[in-house]
Amino acid sequence: VAVIPSEFMGSGDDELGAVLMKGFVFALTQLDELPETVLMYNGGVKLACTGSSSLDDLRTLAEAGVEILNHYGLAERLEVGEATNMYVIVEKQASARGIIRP
């Protein structure tokens, strides 16, 4: 399970953080063993919405069978994945073999 809680990787410089997060999402597509699920919440959901530079990479993951779950309240702007709730987020993490976080 990959967990993406923000549209930025790290803190301090949002411009750099956005570039790093785009690289992180792309790197997920290059793994020999893809994650089963990508959980996105809070600002991380923005990566799955209209206008995001990570949409193509998230679509690549979804087309490869990776479950993309989003929780934030931007369901009407989602371009990839589906809306979920906190119970599913906790369940996915609790049952995961491993968790990847940027």
C-alpha positions as YAML, in Angstrom:
chain: A
units: angstrom
residues:
- id: 1
  name: VAL
  ca: [0.00, 0.00, 0.00]
- id: 2
  name: ALA
  ca: [1.32, 3.43, -0.96]
- id: 3
  name: VAL
  ca: [-0.01, 6.28, 1.19]
- id: 4
  name: ILE
  ca: [-0.02, 9.82, -0.21]
- id: 5
  name: PRO
  ca: [-1.24, 12.36, 2.36]
- id: 6
  name: SER
  ca: [-0.17, 15.53, 0.56]
- id: 7
  name: GLU
  ca: [0.37, 17.00, -2.88]
- id: 8
  name: PHE
  ca: [3.90, 17.85, -1.72]
- id: 9
  name: MET
  ca: [6.76, 15.62, -0.63]
- id: 10
  name: GLY
  ca: [8.41, 17.07, 2.44]
- id: 11
  name: SER
  ca: [7.91, 20.58, 3.75]
- id: 12
  name: GLY
  ca: [9.53, 23.97, 3.47]
- id: 13
  name: ASP
  ca: [9.55, 24.53, -0.30]
- id: 14
  name: ASP
  ca: [6.22, 23.74, -1.95]
- id: 15
  name: GLU
  ca: [7.61, 24.09, -5.47]
- id: 16
  name: LEU
  ca: [10.33, 21.53, -4.79]
- id: 17
  name: GLY
  ca: [7.86, 19.39, -2.83]
- id: 18
  name: ALA
  ca: [5.53, 19.25, -5.86]
- id: 19
  name: VAL
  ca: [8.38, 18.16, -8.13]
- id: 20
  name: LEU
  ca: [9.46, 15.50, -5.64]
- id: 21
  name: MET
  ca: [5.92, 14.17, -5.30]
- id: 22
  name: LYS
  ca: [5.51, 13.97, -9.09]
- id: 23
  name: GLY
  ca: [8.74, 11.96, -9.14]
- id: 24
  name: PHE
  ca: [7.50, 9.71, -6.33]
- id: 25
  name: VAL
  ca: [4.25, 8.89, -8.14]
- id: 26
  name: PHE
  ca: [6.16, 8.21, -11.38]
- id: 27
  name: ALA
  ca: [8.60, 5.97, -9.49]
- id: 28
  name: LEU
  ca: [5.66, 3.89, -8.25]
- id: 29
  name: THR
  ca: [4.85, 3.08, -11.90]
- id: 30
  name: GLN
  ca: [8.40, 1.76, -12.37]
- id: 31
  name: LEU
  ca: [8.43, -0.73, -9.49]
- id: 32
  name: ASP
  ca: [8.86, -4.39, -10.41]
- id: 33
  name: GLU
  ca: [6.03, -5.16, -7.99]
- id: 34
  name: LEU
  ca: [3.35, -2.48, -8.06]
- id: 35
  name: PRO
  ca: [1.48, -1.61, -4.89]
- id: 36
  name: GLU
  ca: [-1.95, -3.21, -4.58]
- id: 37
  name: THR
  ca: [-3.48, 0.08, -3.45]
- id: 38
  name: VAL
  ca: [-2.65, 3.79, -3.46]
- id: 39
  name: LEU
  ca: [-4.40, 5.62, -0.63]
- id: 40
  name: MET
  ca: [-4.68, 9.37, -1.10]
- id: 41
  name: TYR
  ca: [-6.14, 11.69, 1.50]
- id: 42
  name: ASN
  ca: [-6.09, 15.32, 2.53]
- id: 43
  name: GLY
  ca: [-4.02, 17.31, -0.01]
- id: 44
  name: GLY
  ca: [-2.80, 14.12, -1.67]
- id: 45
  name: VAL
  ca: [-6.20, 13.75, -3.35]
- id: 46
  name: LYS
  ca: [-5.41, 16.82, -5.45]
- id: 47
  name: LEU
  ca: [-2.97, 14.64, -7.40]
- id: 48
  name: ALA
  ca: [-5.94, 12.63, -8.74]
- id: 49
  name: CYS
  ca: [-7.95, 15.70, -9.75]
- id: 50
  name: THR
  ca: [-8.32, 17.70, -12.94]
- id: 51
  name: GLY
  ca: [-5.14, 19.62, -13.78]
- id: 52
  name: SER
  ca: [-2.72, 17.46, -11.81]
- id: 53
  name: SER
  ca: [0.64, 16.71, -13.42]
- id: 54
  name: SER
  ca: [0.49, 13.21, -11.88]
- id: 55
  name: LEU
  ca: [-2.74, 12.12, -13.60]
- id: 56
  name: ASP
  ca: [-1.01, 10.13, -16.35]
- id: 57
  name: ASP
  ca: [1.07, 8.20, -13.84]
- id: 58
  name: LEU
  ca: [-1.95, 7.50, -11.64]
- id: 59
  name: ARG
  ca: [-3.90, 6.34, -14.69]
- id: 60
  name: THR
  ca: [-1.00, 4.04, -15.60]
- id: 61
  name: LEU
  ca: [-1.18, 2.51, -12.13]
- id: 62
  name: ALA
  ca: [-4.97, 2.13, -12.31]
- id: 63
  name: GLU
  ca: [-4.77, 0.52, -15.75]
- id: 64
  name: ALA
  ca: [-2.23, -1.96, -14.33]
- id: 65
  name: GLY
  ca: [-4.77, -2.99, -11.69]
- id: 66
  name: VAL
  ca: [-3.67, -0.80, -8.79]
- id: 67
  name: GLU
  ca: [-6.61, 0.30, -6.66]
- id: 68
  name: ILE
  ca: [-6.61, 4.11, -6.26]
- id: 69
  name: LEU
  ca: [-8.66, 5.31, -3.27]
- id: 70
  name: ASN
  ca: [-9.24, 8.96, -2.36]
- id: 71
  name: HIS
  ca: [-10.68, 10.58, 0.76]
- id: 72
  name: TYR
  ca: [-11.12, 14.34, 1.04]
- id: 73
  name: GLY
  ca: [-14.34, 15.61, -0.46]
- id: 74
  name: LEU
  ca: [-13.18, 16.39, -4.00]
- id: 75
  name: ALA
  ca: [-15.14, 13.51, -5.55]
- id: 76
  name: GLU
  ca: [-16.59, 15.75, -8.26]
- id: 77
  name: ARG
  ca: [-13.08, 16.67, -9.49]
- id: 78
  name: LEU
  ca: [-11.54, 13.18, -9.39]
- id: 79
  name: GLU
  ca: [-10.11, 11.99, -12.71]
- id: 80
  name: VAL
  ca: [-8.75, 8.66, -11.45]
- id: 81
  name: GLY
  ca: [-9.66, 6.35, -8.61]
- id: 82
  name: GLU
  ca: [-12.68, 6.38, -6.40]
- id: 83
  name: ALA
  ca: [-13.80, 8.08, -3.23]
- id: 84
  name: THR
  ca: [-13.49, 6.12, 0.01]
- id: 85
  name: ASN
  ca: [-13.80, 6.61, 3.76]
- id: 86
  name: MET
  ca: [-11.55, 6.41, 6.79]
- id: 87
  name: TYR
  ca: [-12.66, 2.89, 7.70]
- id: 88
  name: VAL
  ca: [-11.38, 1.57, 4.36]
- id: 89
  name: ILE
  ca: [-8.14, 3.56, 4.70]
- id: 90
  name: VAL
  ca: [-7.48, 2.06, 8.13]
- id: 91
  name: GLU
  ca: [-8.44, -1.44, 6.98]
- id: 92
  name: LYS
  ca: [-6.14, -1.28, 3.93]
- id: 93
  name: GLN
  ca: [-3.19, -0.12, 6.04]
- id: 94
  name: ALA
  ca: [-3.84, -2.65, 8.81]
- id: 95
  name: SER
  ca: [-3.89, -5.55, 6.37]
- id: 96
  name: ALA
  ca: [-0.99, -4.33, 4.18]
- id: 97
  name: ARG
  ca: [2.19, -6.39, 3.86]
- id: 98
  name: GLY
  ca: [4.05, -3.07, 3.79]
- id: 99
  name: ILE
  ca: [3.37, 0.66, 3.55]
- id: 100
  name: ILE
  ca: [5.25, 3.08, 1.28]
- id: 101
  name: ARG
  ca: [5.13, 6.77, 2.18]
- id: 102
  name: PRO
  ca: [6.85, 9.67, 0.44]
...
